[in-house]
């Protein structure tokens, strides 16, 4: 089962806002989320496209010391406590 509520929250919109983006009524989104109405393929594809656009537009978080990414631990990430530049900055 597709969790529309989690998908909606990922992009940070209300049911009303999501409904407007998808050309649906808020009550339809509520019924999707409540499980009383199955999500059709067209709506699911449109929602996945919205999520992809929202995530692409999200600014990348960078370490202020070395500009390595801090939003994705799998991609060369660091924090202020383990940043390789922190020791040089403190000296």
Tab-separated table of C-alpha atoms in Angstrom:
chain	number	residue	atom	x	y	z
A	1	UNK	CA	0.000	0.000	0.000
A	2	UNK	CA	1.238	3.472	-0.863
A	3	UNK	CA	1.455	5.833	2.091
A	4	UNK	CA	0.192	9.078	0.602
A	5	UNK	CA	0.396	10.853	3.965
A	6	UNK	CA	4.139	10.183	4.233
A	7	UNK	CA	4.669	11.211	0.621
A	8	UNK	CA	2.743	14.445	1.221
A	9	UNK	CA	4.706	15.207	4.363
A	10	UNK	CA	7.983	14.633	2.516
A	11	UNK	CA	7.243	17.675	0.395
A	12	UNK	CA	5.825	19.654	3.314
A	13	UNK	CA	2.336	20.460	2.084
A	14	UNK	CA	-1.143	20.226	3.555
A	15	UNK	CA	-3.894	18.053	2.140
A	16	UNK	CA	-5.492	21.158	0.642
A	17	UNK	CA	-2.231	22.263	-0.989
A	18	UNK	CA	-1.557	18.795	-2.386
A	19	UNK	CA	-5.088	18.587	-3.734
A	20	UNK	CA	-4.607	21.893	-5.565
A	21	UNK	CA	-1.265	20.736	-7.000
A	22	UNK	CA	-2.821	17.518	-8.276
A	23	UNK	CA	-6.124	19.026	-9.419
A	24	UNK	CA	-8.126	17.058	-6.861
A	25	UNK	CA	-10.390	17.848	-3.906
A	26	UNK	CA	-8.998	17.881	-0.365
A	27	UNK	CA	-11.529	15.199	0.544
A	28	UNK	CA	-10.026	12.906	-2.094
A	29	UNK	CA	-6.571	13.304	-0.542
A	30	UNK	CA	-8.084	12.585	2.885
A	31	UNK	CA	-9.708	9.417	1.553
A	32	UNK	CA	-6.427	8.331	-0.078
A	33	UNK	CA	-4.623	8.841	3.226
A	34	UNK	CA	-7.327	7.102	5.228
A	35	UNK	CA	-7.291	4.108	2.908
A	36	UNK	CA	-10.956	4.335	1.940
A	37	UNK	CA	-10.050	5.206	-1.670
A	38	UNK	CA	-7.296	3.450	-3.622
A	39	UNK	CA	-4.743	5.733	-5.256
A	40	UNK	CA	-4.906	5.528	-9.036
A	41	UNK	CA	-1.729	5.231	-11.101
A	42	UNK	CA	-2.077	8.715	-12.618
A	43	UNK	CA	-2.236	10.343	-9.180
A	44	UNK	CA	0.656	8.265	-7.872
A	45	UNK	CA	2.851	9.201	-10.842
A	46	UNK	CA	1.958	12.881	-10.447
A	47	UNK	CA	2.783	12.752	-6.730
A	48	UNK	CA	6.114	11.039	-7.384
A	49	UNK	CA	6.944	13.764	-9.918
A	50	UNK	CA	6.075	16.468	-7.339
A	51	UNK	CA	8.360	14.801	-4.789
A	52	UNK	CA	11.209	14.579	-7.306
A	53	UNK	CA	10.866	18.273	-8.175
A	54	UNK	CA	10.669	19.297	-4.512
A	55	UNK	CA	13.745	17.272	-3.605
A	56	UNK	CA	15.695	18.615	-6.592
A	57	UNK	CA	14.864	22.172	-5.531
A	58	UNK	CA	15.922	21.593	-1.913
A	59	UNK	CA	19.277	23.289	-1.247
A	60	UNK	CA	22.160	20.984	-0.419
A	61	UNK	CA	23.363	21.355	3.162
A	62	UNK	CA	27.098	21.967	3.304
A	63	UNK	CA	29.554	22.008	6.178
A	64	UNK	CA	30.473	25.619	6.935
A	65	UNK	CA	34.121	24.666	7.354
A	66	UNK	CA	34.846	22.482	4.350
A	67	UNK	CA	31.684	22.624	2.225
A	68	UNK	CA	31.225	18.858	2.273
A	69	UNK	CA	27.614	17.711	2.225
A	70	UNK	CA	25.963	17.264	5.605
A	71	UNK	CA	22.486	16.262	4.416
A	72	UNK	CA	23.419	12.777	3.176
A	73	UNK	CA	25.728	10.631	5.328
A	74	UNK	CA	26.409	8.373	2.352
A	75	UNK	CA	27.944	11.217	0.332
A	76	UNK	CA	31.239	12.393	1.829
A	77	UNK	CA	29.532	13.901	4.868
A	78	UNK	CA	30.878	15.524	7.999
A	79	UNK	CA	29.728	17.345	11.096
A	80	UNK	CA	31.402	20.056	13.132
A	81	UNK	CA	32.780	17.431	15.526
A	82	UNK	CA	34.340	15.165	12.898
A	83	UNK	CA	35.059	17.654	10.120
A	84	UNK	CA	38.646	17.263	8.912
A	85	UNK	CA	38.846	21.033	8.656
A	86	UNK	CA	37.763	21.627	12.271
A	87	UNK	CA	41.234	20.933	13.669
A	88	UNK	CA	42.812	23.361	11.193
A	89	UNK	CA	40.156	25.994	11.945
A	90	UNK	CA	40.738	25.722	15.701
A	91	UNK	CA	44.531	26.066	15.391
